[in-house]
Short mmCIF file of C-alpha atoms in Angstrom, two decimals:
data_model
loop_
_atom_site.label_atom_id
_atom_site.label_comp_id
_atom_site.label_asym_id
_atom_site.label_seq_id
_atom_site.Cartn_x
_atom_site.Cartn_y
_atom_site.Cartn_z
CA MET H 110 -0.19 -0.25 -0.24
CA ARG H 111 2.71 2.30 0.56
CA ARG H 112 4.13 1.49 -2.63
CA VAL H 113 1.19 3.07 -4.74
CA LEU H 114 0.95 5.91 -2.61
CA ALA H 115 4.62 6.91 -2.89
CA ALA H 116 3.92 5.62 -6.96
CA LEU H 117 0.29 7.96 -6.77
CA LEU H 118 2.40 10.83 -4.81
CA CYS H 119 5.32 11.15 -7.44
CA LEU H 120 2.63 10.73 -10.53
CA GLY H 121 1.06 13.17 -9.13
CA LEU H 122 -1.89 12.22 -9.48
CA LEU H 123 -1.79 13.06 -5.31
CA GLN H 124 -1.84 16.22 -3.99
CA VAL H 125 -1.55 16.29 -0.29
CA HIS H 126 -2.20 20.69 -0.48
CA GLY H 127 -5.66 20.35 -2.72
CA TYR H 128 -4.53 23.04 -4.68
CA ASP H 129 -3.20 23.40 -8.10
CA PRO H 130 -0.30 23.67 -7.68
CA GLU H 131 -0.04 25.37 -11.92
CA HIS H 132 -2.92 27.75 -10.30
CA LEU H 133 -0.31 28.81 -8.06
CA LYS H 134 2.45 29.30 -10.57
CA GLN H 135 -0.47 31.08 -12.33
CA LEU H 136 -2.03 33.41 -9.38
CA LEU H 137 2.25 34.83 -7.92
CA GLU H 138 3.78 35.04 -11.30
CA GLU H 139 0.59 36.94 -13.04
CA LYS H 140 -1.29 38.03 -9.56
CA GLU H 141 -4.59 36.97 -11.72
CA CYS H 142 -6.61 33.18 -11.52
CA ILE H 143 -10.38 33.80 -12.46
CA GLY H 144 -12.19 29.78 -11.47
CA CYS H 145 -8.51 28.77 -9.76
CA ASP H 146 -8.06 26.10 -6.90
CA LEU H 147 -6.50 26.95 -4.16
CA ARG H 148 -7.24 24.94 -1.62
CA GLY H 149 -5.33 24.78 1.27
CA ALA H 150 -2.11 26.95 -0.65
CA ASP H 151 -0.46 29.09 2.06
CA LEU H 152 -0.52 33.07 0.72
CA ARG H 153 0.46 34.42 3.64
CA GLY H 154 1.21 38.33 3.24
CA ILE H 155 1.14 38.40 -0.71
CA ASP H 156 -0.28 41.62 -2.43
CA PHE H 157 -3.12 40.48 -4.61
CA SER H 158 -5.00 44.45 -4.97
CA GLY H 159 -6.61 44.92 -8.12
CA CYS H 160 -6.51 41.33 -8.98
CA ASP H 161 -8.83 39.11 -11.12
CA LEU H 162 -9.70 36.03 -8.60
CA SER H 163 -13.24 35.64 -9.19
CA LYS H 164 -14.97 31.94 -9.28
CA SER H 165 -11.29 30.89 -7.41
CA ASP H 166 -11.42 28.56 -4.58
CA PHE H 167 -9.34 29.49 -2.09
CA SER H 168 -11.08 26.84 0.52
CA GLY H 169 -8.87 26.42 3.90
CA ALA H 170 -6.48 28.64 2.66
CA ASN H 171 -3.97 30.77 4.26
CA VAL H 172 -4.66 34.38 2.78
CA SER H 173 -3.47 35.95 6.46
CA ARG H 174 -2.79 39.52 6.29
CA SER H 175 -2.37 39.21 2.25
CA ILE H 176 -3.70 42.31 0.16
CA PHE H 177 -6.53 41.83 -2.08
CA VAL H 178 -7.62 46.22 -1.79
CA MET H 179 -10.25 46.39 -5.19
CA ALA H 180 -10.25 42.67 -5.42
CA ASP H 181 -12.28 40.79 -7.98
CA LEU H 182 -13.50 37.96 -5.41
CA ASN H 183 -16.31 37.11 -7.18
CA ASP H 184 -18.78 33.54 -6.76
CA ALA H 185 -15.19 33.22 -4.59
CA ASN H 186 -14.89 30.56 -2.28
CA LEU H 187 -12.95 31.33 0.87
CA SER H 188 -14.67 28.91 3.02
CA ASP H 189 -12.87 28.04 6.34
CA ALA H 190 -9.71 30.61 5.28
CA ASN H 191 -7.61 32.27 7.27
CA ALA H 192 -7.76 35.58 6.50
CA THR H 193 -7.09 37.23 9.67
CA GLU H 194 -6.30 41.21 9.27
CA SER H 195 -6.24 40.39 5.35
CA VAL H 196 -7.47 43.60 3.26
CA PHE H 197 -10.04 43.01 1.55
CA TRP H 198 -10.73 47.25 0.81
CA LYS H 199 -13.02 48.18 -2.16
CA GLY H 200 -13.03 44.68 -3.05
CA THR H 201 -16.19 42.81 -4.71
CA MET H 202 -17.15 39.62 -2.44
CA GLN H 203 -20.55 39.34 -4.46
CA ARG H 204 -21.62 35.20 -3.40
CA ALA H 205 -18.67 34.78 -3.04
CA ASP H 206 -18.89 31.12 0.86
CA LEU H 207 -17.43 32.68 3.47
CA THR H 208 -18.24 30.32 5.38
CA ARG H 209 -16.65 29.89 9.18
CA ILE H 210 -13.84 32.16 7.31
CA HIS H 211 -11.01 33.62 9.60
CA ALA H 212 -10.89 37.11 9.71
CA GLN H 213 -10.08 38.40 12.32
CA GLY H 214 -9.01 41.92 12.47
CA ALA H 215 -9.59 42.20 9.44
CA SER H 216 -10.51 45.24 6.59
CA PHE H 217 -13.73 45.35 5.12
CA LYS H 218 -13.40 48.65 3.91
CA GLY H 219 -16.34 49.37 1.47
CA THR H 220 -15.88 46.18 0.55
CA TYR H 221 -19.05 44.88 -1.53
CA LEU H 222 -20.31 41.60 0.32
CA GLU H 223 -24.22 41.26 -1.34
CA GLY H 224 -25.51 37.83 -1.60
CA SER H 225 -22.34 36.06 0.11
CA ASN H 226 -21.89 33.38 2.66
CA LEU H 227 -21.11 34.41 6.26
CA SER H 228 -22.56 32.12 8.26
CA PHE H 229 -20.23 31.05 11.61
CA ALA H 230 -17.62 33.06 10.11
CA ASP H 231 -15.52 35.50 12.45
CA LEU H 232 -14.77 38.92 11.57
CA ARG H 233 -14.24 40.00 15.46
CA GLY H 234 -12.46 43.32 15.20
CA THR H 235 -12.36 43.59 11.26
CA LYS H 236 -12.52 47.03 9.95
CA SER H 237 -16.33 46.93 7.41
CA TRP H 238 -16.69 50.68 7.22
CA LYS H 239 -19.33 51.34 4.93
CA ALA H 240 -19.35 47.57 4.02
CA ASN H 241 -22.43 46.11 1.94
CA PHE H 242 -23.69 42.92 2.87
CA SER H 243 -26.69 43.29 1.83
CA SER H 244 -28.99 40.14 1.54
CA ALA H 245 -26.05 38.07 2.70
CA LEU H 246 -25.95 34.70 5.34
CA LEU H 247 -25.61 35.92 7.96
CA LYS H 248 -26.25 32.65 10.32
CA LYS H 249 -24.19 32.43 13.76
CA THR H 250 -21.89 35.62 12.01
CA ASP H 251 -19.39 36.88 15.17
CA PHE H 252 -19.04 40.50 14.22
CA SER H 253 -18.10 41.10 18.28
CA ASP H 254 -16.00 44.14 18.03
CA ALA H 255 -16.12 45.13 14.63
CA GLU H 256 -16.70 48.15 13.20
CA LEU H 257 -19.36 48.24 11.17
CA GLY H 258 -20.18 52.25 10.48
CA ASP H 259 -22.19 53.69 7.38
CA ALA H 260 -22.29 49.58 6.26
CA LYS H 261 -25.36 48.47 4.47
CA PHE H 262 -27.69 46.00 6.09
CA ILE H 263 -30.76 45.30 3.29
CA HIS H 264 -31.96 41.85 3.62
CA ASN H 265 -29.76 40.03 6.02
CA ASP H 266 -31.03 38.02 9.27
CA LEU H 267 -28.79 39.00 12.22
CA ARG H 268 -30.69 37.75 15.08
CA SER H 269 -28.37 34.87 14.93
CA SER H 270 -25.07 36.76 14.97
CA LYS H 271 -22.96 38.47 18.08
CA LEU H 272 -22.74 42.00 17.85
CA THR H 273 -21.35 42.91 20.69
CA LYS H 274 -19.72 45.84 21.00
CA SER H 275 -19.93 46.85 17.73
CA LEU H 276 -19.43 49.92 16.24
CA LEU H 277 -22.70 50.79 14.04
CA TRP H 278 -22.83 54.83 13.03
CA LYS H 279 -25.04 55.30 10.92
CA THR H 280 -24.38 51.62 9.82
CA TYR H 281 -28.30 51.84 8.30
CA PHE H 282 -30.99 47.90 8.49
CA SER H 283 -33.68 48.40 5.77
CA ASN H 284 -36.20 44.71 6.02
CA VAL H 285 -33.78 42.79 8.60
CA ASN H 286 -34.24 40.63 11.80
CA MET H 287 -32.83 41.24 15.20
CA THR H 288 -33.59 40.94 18.46
CA LYS H 289 -34.22 43.02 21.37
CA ALA H 290 -31.13 43.90 22.06
CA GLN H 291 -29.60 43.32 19.00
CA CYS H 292 -32.01 46.67 18.11
CA ALA H 293 -31.03 48.26 21.77
CA HIS H 294 -27.47 48.47 21.02
CA ALA H 295 -28.08 49.77 17.41
CA LYS H 296 -29.84 52.18 18.38
CA LYS H 297 -27.56 53.10 21.03
CA GLU H 298 -24.67 53.73 18.73
CA GLU H 299 -27.25 55.81 16.47
CA ALA H 300 -27.72 53.44 13.53
CA ILE H 301 -29.92 54.48 11.32
CA PHE H 302 -33.12 52.29 10.53
CA ASP H 303 -35.10 52.85 7.87
CA VAL H 304 -38.73 50.28 6.89
CA ASN H 305 -39.11 46.89 7.95
CA VAL H 306 -36.85 45.97 11.01
CA THR H 307 -38.40 43.31 13.15
CA CYS H 308 -37.04 43.52 16.52
CA ARG H 309 -38.27 40.54 18.84
CA MET B 103 21.49 86.97 -13.10
CA LYS B 104 18.52 88.54 -11.71
CA LYS B 105 16.61 85.36 -13.81
CA PHE B 106 18.16 83.43 -11.18
CA PHE B 107 18.34 84.49 -9.19
CA LEU B 108 14.07 85.25 -8.70
CA LEU B 109 14.32 81.47 -9.31
CA LEU B 110 15.92 80.82 -7.06
CA LEU B 111 13.51 83.59 -4.88
CA LEU B 112 10.59 81.25 -6.21
CA PHE B 113 11.51 78.09 -5.72
CA GLY B 114 12.32 78.94 -2.41
CA SER B 115 9.01 80.22 -1.64
CA PHE B 116 7.11 76.40 -3.53
CA LEU B 117 9.65 75.34 -0.51
CA TYR B 118 8.66 77.40 2.59
CA ALA B 119 4.95 76.53 1.83
CA ALA B 120 5.79 73.75 2.20
CA SER B 121 6.47 73.20 6.02
CA ILE B 122 4.04 73.30 8.66
CA GLU B 123 4.98 75.76 10.22
CA SER B 124 4.69 78.31 7.02
CA ASP B 125 0.95 76.27 6.59
CA LYS B 126 -2.17 78.98 7.66
CA GLU B 127 -4.40 76.19 9.34
CA PHE B 128 -1.11 75.68 11.63
CA GLN B 129 0.22 79.02 12.61
CA GLN B 130 -4.06 79.57 12.66
CA ALA B 131 -4.14 77.18 15.47
CA ILE B 132 -0.40 78.05 17.37
CA ALA B 133 -2.13 81.49 17.07
CA LYS B 134 -5.46 80.14 18.99
CA ILE B 135 -2.66 78.48 21.86
CA GLY B 136 -0.77 81.87 22.40
CA LYS B 137 1.82 80.99 25.50
CA GLU B 138 -1.14 78.46 26.46
CA GLU B 139 0.63 74.34 26.78
CA LYS B 140 -0.57 72.89 24.53
CA LEU B 141 -0.29 70.72 21.02
CA VAL B 142 -1.86 70.89 17.25
CA LEU B 143 -4.22 67.83 16.55
CA MET B 144 -4.14 68.26 12.69
CA ILE B 145 -6.82 65.80 11.02
CA TYR B 146 -6.66 64.76 7.18
CA THR B 147 -10.07 63.89 5.86
CA ALA B 148 -11.87 63.24 2.83
CA ASP B 149 -15.45 63.81 1.53
CA ASP B 150 -16.83 60.69 1.43
CA CYS B 151 -14.65 58.92 4.73
CA PRO B 152 -17.07 58.01 7.66
CA GLU B 153 -14.84 56.97 9.73
CA CYS B 154 -13.52 61.51 9.51
CA ALA B 155 -17.36 62.40 10.00
CA TYR B 156 -17.50 59.56 13.62
CA MET B 157 -14.08 60.82 14.34
CA LYS B 158 -15.16 65.03 14.30
CA GLN B 159 -18.76 64.00 14.65
CA LYS B 160 -18.74 61.58 17.93
CA VAL B 161 -15.18 61.32 19.12
CA PHE B 162 -14.41 64.61 19.41
CA HIS B 163 -17.44 65.63 21.15
CA ASP B 164 -17.83 62.47 23.15
CA LYS B 165 -17.89 63.62 27.33
CA THR B 166 -15.08 61.73 27.76
CA VAL B 167 -13.43 63.44 25.27
CA GLU B 168 -13.96 66.91 24.21
CA PRO B 169 -12.77 68.19 27.60
CA PHE B 170 -9.87 66.49 27.29
CA LEU B 171 -9.03 67.41 23.95
CA ASN B 172 -9.86 71.17 24.67
CA ARG B 173 -7.78 71.33 27.48
CA HIS B 174 -4.86 69.68 26.29
CA PHE B 175 -4.99 70.82 21.85
CA VAL B 176 -6.67 72.92 19.21
CA VAL B 177 -7.78 71.16 16.62
CA MET B 178 -7.01 71.89 13.27
CA GLU B 179 -8.33 69.74 9.80
CA LYS B 180 -7.22 69.55 6.47
CA ASN B 181 -9.41 67.75 3.49
CA VAL B 182 -7.04 65.76 1.67
CA HIS B 183 -8.41 66.47 -1.74
CA ARG B 184 -8.75 70.35 -1.22
CA SER B 185 -6.35 71.18 1.32
CA SER B 186 -2.26 71.79 0.73
CA LEU B 187 -0.72 69.16 2.82
CA PRO B 188 2.42 70.26 4.05
CA ASP B 189 6.08 68.79 3.43
CA GLY B 190 6.80 65.58 6.46
CA PHE B 191 2.84 64.60 6.68
CA ASP B 192 2.10 61.87 4.50
CA TYR B 193 -0.52 59.75 4.77
CA PHE B 194 -1.82 55.66 4.67
CA GLY B 195 -5.33 56.03 5.87
CA ILE B 196 -7.52 59.23 6.02
CA PRO B 197 -8.72 59.77 8.70
CA THR B 198 -4.50 60.43 10.31
CA MET B 199 -3.96 61.96 12.76
CA PHE B 200 -0.71 64.23 13.58
CA PHE B 201 0.48 65.52 17.60
CA ILE B 202 2.19 68.19 16.45
CA ASP B 203 4.77 70.95 18.94
CA LYS B 204 4.09 74.61 18.93
CA ALA B 205 7.69 74.25 16.48
CA GLY B 206 5.79 72.93 14.36
CA VAL B 207 7.12 69.44 15.19
CA LYS B 208 5.23 65.35 15.01
CA LYS B 209 4.95 63.48 18.04
CA GLU B 210 2.88 61.11 17.29
CA THR B 211 0.41 59.97 14.11
CA LEU B 212 -2.41 57.89 14.65
CA VAL B 213 -3.78 55.45 11.39
CA GLY B 214 -7.60 55.29 11.32
CA SER B 215 -10.13 55.64 13.39
CA LYS B 216 -10.38 55.02 17.39
CA ARG B 217 -13.18 54.62 19.64
CA PRO B 218 -13.68 56.81 22.77
CA LYS B 219 -12.25 55.38 24.73
CA PRO B 220 -9.16 53.73 22.67
CA PHE B 221 -8.55 57.67 21.08
CA LEU B 222 -8.46 59.59 24.99
CA GLU B 223 -5.91 57.20 26.70
CA ALA B 224 -3.96 58.52 23.37
CA LEU B 225 -4.47 61.39 23.92
CA HIS B 226 -3.46 61.06 27.59
CA ARG B 227 -0.72 59.12 25.85
CA VAL B 228 0.80 61.89 23.30
CA TRP B 229 0.00 64.73 25.81
CA GLY B 230 2.25 63.09 28.63
CA LYS B 231 5.00 61.82 26.17
CA LYS B 232 5.18 66.59 24.72
#
């Protein structure tokens, strides 16, 4: 059995890290990779600003402290990725799968996250000023200590999410479901409640 | 030769205009301070910057921050898109706050917004270093 595995490894038929080495090479050399397989890749501290990474699979990858300023991550998969202290400033992450992403201390300032799946995401202490979370799935998303000033929440269910000590100055809520405690916190923080904000 | 001197004067005046000591707003801030012991807090802002608005409208007027801020600092604002920026005061994010003494010496720089409590702590630290 050991011989069979060794032979498969030599032939490149088994990839230990999961990602496609050619895609990783393309990404690092060309800083562009659409629909690439980068699962589990070690991409720490790399500058991907302005890159088109749409539809790429970064699930389980380590992108901590990497920079994605104005990068296109639409329809990308960053589930289970380590994005601690990464910068997604003014990027687009629409419809991205961000389930269980570890993004503590990351910057999502002005980032478009419409329709993304942020269920079980760790967004503690993120700087998410003016981010757009419209229609994002926010099941048990942890926004504790996050700065969400001027961010938009339209068509969201926030009831299972944590908003403890989050900054909600001028944060815009419309057509959202929130708990009574979340509503009280948001009002105290001077958030803007537009139509159909349900507090229960 | 006359032309050379004129060019030299012109070049010199550009250099002079770029220093904080000759900056009009800085001079006004210094005039406000008078003989008091205060520092200048120069904040770089931009029009479309909610963090800047948060600092100016909320944090600077917070009941725990405002008394200490007014007692020890004079605030001056520069919109990075509309004002000339003094030499040696570059920025990497908005808002950026520079703490400057009367002689125009930069004491500390803070990048990004801060909530009232950590901002007050930063003010105490900067004032303590004066």
